[in-house]
Amino acid sequence: MFSQNAVFDFNYTVAGPVIREFHETTARVRCLQGPVGSGKTTACVWEVLRRSGMQKADKSRRRKTKWIVIKNSYRQMWLVVMPLWFKVFPRNSDHPDFKTHFKVDKMIHSIELRLPDNTFIDMEVYFISADRANEETFKGINATAIWVCEASDVPSGVINMATTRWARYPEDDKGDYCGTWHGMIMDTNPPDYDDWLYKMFQEHRKDGWIIFKQPSGLSPQAENMRGKASTYYQDLMPGKSQAWIDIFVHGKEGFTLEGKVIFPEWNDDIHC
């Protein structure tokens, strides 16, 4: 990624081969799905940085992108996304090689990062709550790409409206879109069989829509095990239903007794 040659050593280690495949694909829409604690949200934060750094530089040596980041609520945005986001992108920084400014009232983060080739990542990020979103929310945002955090918690209608804003930035001198990539990344625990997310990727596959499924937490190939007790997943299982275990330990789609798969309060990268 950026860890070997960049001005700043971000110290990112890809936490498994499925996450690596997720990073390396050029698919227009991709989703990273797995058990709790598998590093999905962290991977998406780094993918935003990675993709922004791959944007073609313009005449002023700037690699311009605008991102829309969607979470089910602003409360969840602050609990789940922002702690991980600010680990990579400082909330506010006046360093000449890494300038950032966070407008908390508008939930917009402006980022300027100098790369080793003396080009700059020039990125603007709009953090949007799905529970307050409507058609007006996205009007006026000309974006490059979208990240949907815990996608099975976000209504498909919100995502459909968000995709009307991608592939609009950056523009060339004639006002034409000139980006080298646009698309959408998602992370999620396994959804319910009735969820739109399951149906989209499993039953109605579209060209360019790819889902990456991580192994069970009990598998020898389990991802993101660093920093966890060796019995982490085994210790989650006592007292849980088989349906709960299948979803949160094994990373399999299914139904819970409550009819809802995801517990919105859970951040699988912080609570690990």
mmCIF file of C-alpha atoms in Angstrom, residues 5-262:
data_model
loop_
_atom_site.group_PDB
_atom_site.id
_atom_site.type_symbol
_atom_site.label_atom_id
_atom_site.label_comp_id
_atom_site.label_asym_id
_atom_site.label_seq_id
_atom_site.Cartn_x
_atom_site.Cartn_y
_atom_site.Cartn_z
ATOM 1 C CA ASN A 5 7.861 4.325 0.452
ATOM 2 C CA ALA A 6 5.471 7.015 1.621
ATOM 3 C CA VAL A 7 6.345 10.204 3.448
ATOM 4 C CA PHE A 8 4.478 8.765 6.432
ATOM 5 C CA ASP A 9 4.730 5.141 7.523
ATOM 6 C CA PHE A 10 1.115 4.172 8.046
ATOM 7 C CA ASN A 11 2.086 0.684 9.257
ATOM 8 C CA TYR A 12 -0.797 -1.181 7.665
ATOM 9 C CA THR A 13 -0.591 -4.964 7.549
ATOM 10 C CA VAL A 14 -3.149 -6.770 5.381
ATOM 11 C CA ALA A 15 -4.856 -9.166 7.803
ATOM 12 C CA GLY A 16 -5.446 -12.092 5.435
ATOM 13 C CA PRO A 17 -5.641 -13.284 1.825
ATOM 14 C CA VAL A 18 -9.346 -12.503 1.420
ATOM 15 C CA ILE A 19 -8.765 -8.923 2.544
ATOM 16 C CA ARG A 20 -5.860 -8.746 0.096
ATOM 17 C CA GLU A 21 -8.113 -9.898 -2.749
ATOM 18 C CA PHE A 22 -10.642 -7.268 -1.691
ATOM 19 C CA HIS A 23 -7.952 -4.590 -1.979
ATOM 20 C CA GLU A 24 -6.549 -5.796 -5.282
ATOM 21 C CA THR A 25 -9.725 -6.187 -7.295
ATOM 22 C CA THR A 26 -10.747 -3.482 -9.732
ATOM 23 C CA ALA A 27 -14.437 -4.424 -9.452
ATOM 24 C CA ARG A 28 -16.845 -1.513 -9.591
ATOM 25 C CA VAL A 29 -18.701 -2.686 -6.463
ATOM 26 C CA ARG A 30 -17.219 -4.978 -3.860
ATOM 27 C CA CYS A 31 -18.266 -6.174 -0.420
ATOM 28 C CA LEU A 32 -16.099 -7.655 2.331
ATOM 29 C CA GLN A 33 -18.125 -10.069 4.479
ATOM 30 C CA GLY A 34 -16.993 -12.101 7.456
ATOM 31 C CA PRO A 35 -17.378 -12.999 11.118
ATOM 32 C CA VAL A 36 -17.170 -10.490 13.923
ATOM 33 C CA GLY A 37 -13.652 -9.178 14.562
ATOM 34 C CA SER A 38 -12.300 -10.009 11.117
ATOM 35 C CA GLY A 39 -10.900 -6.551 10.293
ATOM 36 C CA LYS A 40 -13.463 -5.509 7.698
ATOM 37 C CA THR A 41 -13.965 -1.878 8.697
ATOM 38 C CA THR A 42 -10.246 -1.248 9.091
ATOM 39 C CA ALA A 43 -9.658 -2.700 5.628
ATOM 40 C CA CYS A 44 -12.177 -0.268 4.157
ATOM 41 C CA VAL A 45 -10.537 2.756 5.800
ATOM 42 C CA TRP A 46 -7.259 1.758 4.192
ATOM 43 C CA GLU A 47 -8.933 1.054 0.866
ATOM 44 C CA VAL A 48 -10.196 4.642 0.781
ATOM 45 C CA LEU A 49 -6.593 5.813 1.166
ATOM 46 C CA ARG A 50 -5.289 3.265 -1.332
ATOM 47 C CA ARG A 51 -7.810 4.101 -4.040
ATOM 48 C CA SER A 52 -7.333 7.823 -3.555
ATOM 49 C CA GLY A 53 -3.597 7.389 -4.020
ATOM 50 C CA MET A 54 -4.182 5.508 -7.272
ATOM 51 C CA GLN A 55 -6.162 8.350 -8.838
ATOM 52 C CA LYS A 56 -4.399 9.916 -11.811
ATOM 53 C CA ALA A 57 -2.672 13.172 -10.905
ATOM 54 C CA ASP A 58 -3.831 16.325 -12.684
ATOM 55 C CA LYS A 59 -1.684 19.162 -14.029
ATOM 56 C CA SER A 60 -1.244 20.553 -10.533
ATOM 57 C CA ARG A 61 0.034 17.129 -9.325
ATOM 58 C CA ARG A 62 -3.135 16.479 -7.326
ATOM 59 C CA ARG A 63 -4.887 13.137 -7.134
ATOM 60 C CA LYS A 64 -8.422 14.338 -6.508
ATOM 61 C CA THR A 65 -11.237 12.253 -5.035
ATOM 62 C CA LYS A 66 -14.456 12.817 -3.123
ATOM 63 C CA TRP A 67 -15.916 10.028 -1.014
ATOM 64 C CA ILE A 68 -19.332 9.455 0.511
ATOM 65 C CA VAL A 69 -19.179 7.348 3.697
ATOM 66 C CA ILE A 70 -22.521 5.957 4.871
ATOM 67 C CA LYS A 71 -23.403 4.434 8.261
ATOM 68 C CA ASN A 72 -26.840 3.624 9.640
ATOM 69 C CA SER A 73 -26.791 6.555 12.124
ATOM 70 C CA TYR A 74 -24.497 9.367 13.224
ATOM 71 C CA ARG A 75 -24.281 7.779 16.658
ATOM 72 C CA GLN A 76 -22.971 4.631 15.032
ATOM 73 C CA MET A 77 -20.710 6.691 12.790
ATOM 74 C CA TRP A 78 -19.019 8.125 15.890
ATOM 75 C CA LEU A 79 -18.876 4.779 17.697
ATOM 76 C CA VAL A 80 -17.718 2.634 14.794
ATOM 77 C CA VAL A 81 -16.198 4.580 11.926
ATOM 78 C CA MET A 82 -14.617 7.713 13.346
ATOM 79 C CA PRO A 83 -12.281 6.055 15.919
ATOM 80 C CA LEU A 84 -10.755 3.944 13.143
ATOM 81 C CA TRP A 85 -10.801 6.772 10.617
ATOM 82 C CA PHE A 86 -8.907 9.182 12.880
ATOM 83 C CA LYS A 87 -6.237 6.538 13.507
ATOM 84 C CA VAL A 88 -5.269 6.874 9.851
ATOM 85 C CA PHE A 89 -6.350 10.430 9.057
ATOM 86 C CA PRO A 90 -5.729 12.942 11.874
ATOM 87 C CA ARG A 91 -8.799 14.953 12.743
ATOM 88 C CA ASN A 92 -6.922 18.220 12.220
ATOM 89 C CA SER A 93 -3.324 18.592 11.137
ATOM 90 C CA ASP A 94 -1.250 21.485 9.821
ATOM 91 C CA HIS A 95 1.777 19.357 8.905
ATOM 92 C CA PRO A 96 3.004 20.604 5.492
ATOM 93 C CA ASP A 97 2.970 17.047 4.098
ATOM 94 C CA PHE A 98 -0.267 15.904 5.716
ATOM 95 C CA LYS A 99 -2.913 18.604 6.129
ATOM 96 C CA THR A 100 -6.370 17.719 7.406
ATOM 97 C CA HIS A 101 -9.400 19.681 8.527
ATOM 98 C CA PHE A 102 -12.569 18.166 9.981
ATOM 99 C CA LYS A 103 -15.774 20.225 9.885
ATOM 100 C CA VAL A 104 -17.767 18.573 12.650
ATOM 101 C CA ASP A 105 -20.911 20.613 11.962
ATOM 102 C CA LYS A 106 -21.027 19.369 8.369
ATOM 103 C CA MET A 107 -19.278 16.014 8.918
ATOM 104 C CA ILE A 108 -16.803 16.701 6.125
ATOM 105 C CA HIS A 109 -13.111 15.839 6.291
ATOM 106 C CA SER A 110 -10.639 17.526 3.938
ATOM 107 C CA ILE A 111 -7.305 15.747 3.494
ATOM 108 C CA GLU A 112 -4.126 16.672 1.642
ATOM 109 C CA LEU A 113 -1.281 14.150 1.724
ATOM 110 C CA ARG A 114 2.024 14.445 -0.122
ATOM 111 C CA LEU A 115 3.236 11.207 -1.707
ATOM 112 C CA PRO A 116 6.852 10.185 -2.439
ATOM 113 C CA ASP A 117 6.541 11.218 -6.094
ATOM 114 C CA ASN A 118 5.626 14.742 -4.945
ATOM 115 C CA THR A 119 2.022 14.369 -6.021
ATOM 116 C CA PHE A 120 -0.735 14.986 -3.488
ATOM 117 C CA ILE A 121 -3.787 13.045 -2.451
ATOM 118 C CA ASP A 122 -6.478 15.721 -2.423
ATOM 119 C CA MET A 123 -9.520 14.128 -0.814
ATOM 120 C CA GLU A 124 -12.827 15.323 0.564
ATOM 121 C CA VAL A 125 -14.982 12.906 2.570
ATOM 122 C CA TYR A 126 -18.686 13.325 3.367
ATOM 123 C CA PHE A 127 -19.942 11.269 6.330
ATOM 124 C CA ILE A 128 -23.675 10.623 5.976
ATOM 125 C CA SER A 129 -26.202 8.985 8.291
ATOM 126 C CA ALA A 130 -28.599 6.625 6.518
ATOM 127 C CA ASP A 131 -31.398 7.216 9.026
ATOM 128 C CA ARG A 132 -31.534 10.892 8.057
ATOM 129 C CA ALA A 133 -30.854 10.510 4.359
ATOM 130 C CA ASN A 134 -33.228 11.364 1.534
ATOM 131 C CA GLU A 135 -32.907 12.592 -2.030
ATOM 132 C CA GLU A 136 -31.943 16.061 -0.815
ATOM 133 C CA THR A 137 -29.077 14.655 1.264
ATOM 134 C CA PHE A 138 -27.024 13.728 -1.768
ATOM 135 C CA LYS A 139 -27.888 16.608 -4.060
ATOM 136 C CA GLY A 140 -24.898 18.753 -4.881
ATOM 137 C CA ILE A 141 -22.317 16.112 -3.913
ATOM 138 C CA ASN A 142 -20.303 15.257 -6.981
ATOM 139 C CA ALA A 143 -18.345 12.262 -5.745
ATOM 140 C CA THR A 144 -15.846 9.712 -6.935
ATOM 141 C CA ALA A 145 -16.748 6.735 -4.773
ATOM 142 C CA ILE A 146 -18.785 5.432 -1.840
ATOM 143 C CA TRP A 147 -18.047 3.377 1.264
ATOM 144 C CA VAL A 148 -21.013 1.758 3.013
ATOM 145 C CA CYS A 149 -20.094 0.603 6.517
ATOM 146 C CA GLU A 150 -22.070 -2.409 7.771
ATOM 147 C CA ALA A 151 -24.045 -2.474 4.557
ATOM 148 C CA SER A 152 -26.777 -4.830 5.771
ATOM 149 C CA ASP A 153 -27.841 -2.093 8.241
ATOM 150 C CA VAL A 154 -28.342 0.454 5.451
ATOM 151 C CA PRO A 155 -31.542 0.509 3.349
ATOM 152 C CA SER A 156 -31.026 -0.261 -0.312
ATOM 153 C CA GLY A 157 -32.839 2.954 -1.259
ATOM 154 C CA VAL A 158 -30.174 5.067 0.439
ATOM 155 C CA ILE A 159 -27.427 3.243 -1.425
ATOM 156 C CA ASN A 160 -29.303 3.566 -4.711
ATOM 157 C CA MET A 161 -29.480 7.330 -4.255
ATOM 158 C CA ALA A 162 -25.816 7.532 -3.254
ATOM 159 C CA THR A 163 -24.750 5.800 -6.464
ATOM 160 C CA THR A 164 -26.350 8.590 -8.480
ATOM 161 C CA ARG A 165 -23.529 10.818 -7.210
ATOM 162 C CA TRP A 166 -20.486 8.677 -8.046
ATOM 163 C CA ALA A 167 -18.392 9.097 -11.219
ATOM 164 C CA ARG A 168 -18.900 12.878 -11.138
ATOM 165 C CA TYR A 169 -15.527 13.959 -9.727
ATOM 166 C CA PRO A 170 -12.862 14.961 -10.696
ATOM 167 C CA GLU A 171 -13.551 16.966 -13.832
ATOM 168 C CA ASP A 172 -11.163 18.129 -16.539
ATOM 169 C CA ASP A 173 -10.944 21.633 -17.987
ATOM 170 C CA LYS A 174 -13.965 20.903 -20.192
ATOM 171 C CA GLY A 175 -16.099 19.774 -17.288
ATOM 172 C CA ASP A 176 -15.927 16.090 -18.243
ATOM 173 C CA TYR A 177 -15.358 13.344 -15.680
ATOM 174 C CA CYS A 178 -11.694 12.332 -15.765
ATOM 175 C CA GLY A 179 -11.263 9.922 -12.860
ATOM 176 C CA THR A 180 -9.390 6.662 -13.326
ATOM 177 C CA TRP A 181 -11.782 4.670 -11.096
ATOM 178 C CA HIS A 182 -15.159 5.095 -9.473
ATOM 179 C CA GLY A 183 -17.152 2.623 -7.460
ATOM 180 C CA MET A 184 -18.434 1.448 -4.099
ATOM 181 C CA ILE A 185 -16.901 -0.574 -1.286
ATOM 182 C CA MET A 186 -18.874 -2.199 1.514
ATOM 183 C CA ASP A 187 -18.211 -4.149 4.691
ATOM 184 C CA THR A 188 -20.685 -6.288 6.576
ATOM 185 C CA ASN A 189 -21.333 -9.204 8.869
ATOM 186 C CA PRO A 190 -23.365 -11.862 7.043
ATOM 187 C CA PRO A 191 -26.860 -10.567 6.273
ATOM 188 C CA ASP A 192 -30.218 -12.221 6.706
ATOM 189 C CA TYR A 193 -31.382 -14.345 3.770
ATOM 190 C CA ASP A 194 -34.167 -11.821 3.193
ATOM 191 C CA ASP A 195 -31.816 -8.849 3.197
ATOM 192 C CA TRP A 196 -31.342 -6.871 -0.011
ATOM 193 C CA LEU A 197 -27.590 -7.327 0.297
ATOM 194 C CA TYR A 198 -27.822 -11.119 0.220
ATOM 195 C CA LYS A 199 -30.200 -11.048 -2.730
ATOM 196 C CA MET A 200 -28.048 -8.636 -4.695
ATOM 197 C CA PHE A 201 -24.788 -10.540 -4.400
ATOM 198 C CA GLN A 202 -26.126 -14.103 -4.170
ATOM 199 C CA GLU A 203 -29.269 -14.219 -6.287
ATOM 200 C CA HIS A 204 -28.940 -11.286 -8.677
ATOM 201 C CA ARG A 205 -25.256 -10.957 -9.414
ATOM 202 C CA LYS A 206 -24.431 -7.978 -11.561
ATOM 203 C CA ASP A 207 -21.392 -7.481 -13.688
ATOM 204 C CA GLY A 208 -18.795 -5.785 -11.547
ATOM 205 C CA TRP A 209 -20.474 -6.683 -8.210
ATOM 206 C CA ILE A 210 -18.222 -9.024 -6.200
ATOM 207 C CA ILE A 211 -18.463 -10.275 -2.626
ATOM 208 C CA PHE A 212 -15.422 -11.481 -0.698
ATOM 209 C CA LYS A 213 -16.212 -13.932 2.100
ATOM 210 C CA GLN A 214 -13.721 -14.404 4.921
ATOM 211 C CA PRO A 215 -13.203 -17.784 6.591
ATOM 212 C CA SER A 216 -14.821 -18.855 9.849
ATOM 213 C CA GLY A 217 -13.232 -17.528 13.008
ATOM 214 C CA LEU A 218 -12.555 -21.149 13.943
ATOM 215 C CA SER A 219 -10.812 -21.909 10.661
ATOM 216 C CA PRO A 220 -7.014 -22.236 10.518
ATOM 217 C CA GLN A 221 -7.301 -19.557 7.815
ATOM 218 C CA ALA A 222 -9.204 -17.098 10.062
ATOM 219 C CA GLU A 223 -8.220 -13.499 9.331
ATOM 220 C CA ASN A 224 -7.214 -10.641 11.629
ATOM 221 C CA MET A 225 -6.276 -12.908 14.547
ATOM 222 C CA ARG A 226 -3.432 -10.670 15.652
ATOM 223 C CA GLY A 227 -4.137 -9.123 19.046
ATOM 224 C CA LYS A 228 -6.778 -11.675 19.983
ATOM 225 C CA ALA A 229 -6.649 -14.536 22.456
ATOM 226 C CA SER A 230 -6.233 -17.870 20.701
ATOM 227 C CA THR A 231 -9.627 -18.901 22.112
ATOM 228 C CA TYR A 232 -11.374 -15.637 21.154
ATOM 229 C CA TYR A 233 -14.012 -17.230 18.944
ATOM 230 C CA GLN A 234 -14.486 -20.296 21.151
ATOM 231 C CA ASP A 235 -15.131 -17.981 24.095
ATOM 232 C CA LEU A 236 -17.923 -16.239 22.172
ATOM 233 C CA MET A 237 -19.923 -19.418 21.697
ATOM 234 C CA PRO A 238 -21.245 -20.539 25.140
ATOM 235 C CA GLY A 239 -24.888 -19.614 25.613
ATOM 236 C CA LYS A 240 -25.371 -18.571 21.984
ATOM 237 C CA SER A 241 -27.794 -20.127 19.522
ATOM 238 C CA GLN A 242 -26.436 -22.042 16.560
ATOM 239 C CA ALA A 243 -27.826 -19.331 14.291
ATOM 240 C CA TRP A 244 -25.843 -16.673 16.201
ATOM 241 C CA ILE A 245 -22.693 -18.802 16.028
ATOM 242 C CA ASP A 246 -23.119 -19.420 12.310
ATOM 243 C CA ILE A 247 -23.340 -15.689 11.624
ATOM 244 C CA PHE A 248 -20.865 -14.096 14.023
ATOM 245 C CA VAL A 249 -18.326 -16.888 14.434
ATOM 246 C CA HIS A 250 -18.484 -18.772 11.133
ATOM 247 C CA GLY A 251 -19.454 -15.838 8.931
ATOM 248 C CA LYS A 252 -22.414 -17.612 7.320
ATOM 249 C CA GLU A 253 -25.645 -15.982 6.200
ATOM 250 C CA GLY A 254 -28.784 -17.013 8.064
ATOM 251 C CA PHE A 255 -31.680 -16.026 10.291
ATOM 252 C CA THR A 256 -31.540 -15.090 13.939
ATOM 253 C CA LEU A 257 -34.435 -15.716 16.327
ATOM 254 C CA GLU A 258 -34.947 -11.972 16.483
ATOM 255 C CA GLY A 259 -35.139 -11.777 12.702
ATOM 256 C CA LYS A 260 -32.253 -9.325 12.575
ATOM 257 C CA VAL A 261 -28.691 -10.389 12.017
ATOM 258 C CA ILE A 262 -26.655 -7.375 12.966
#
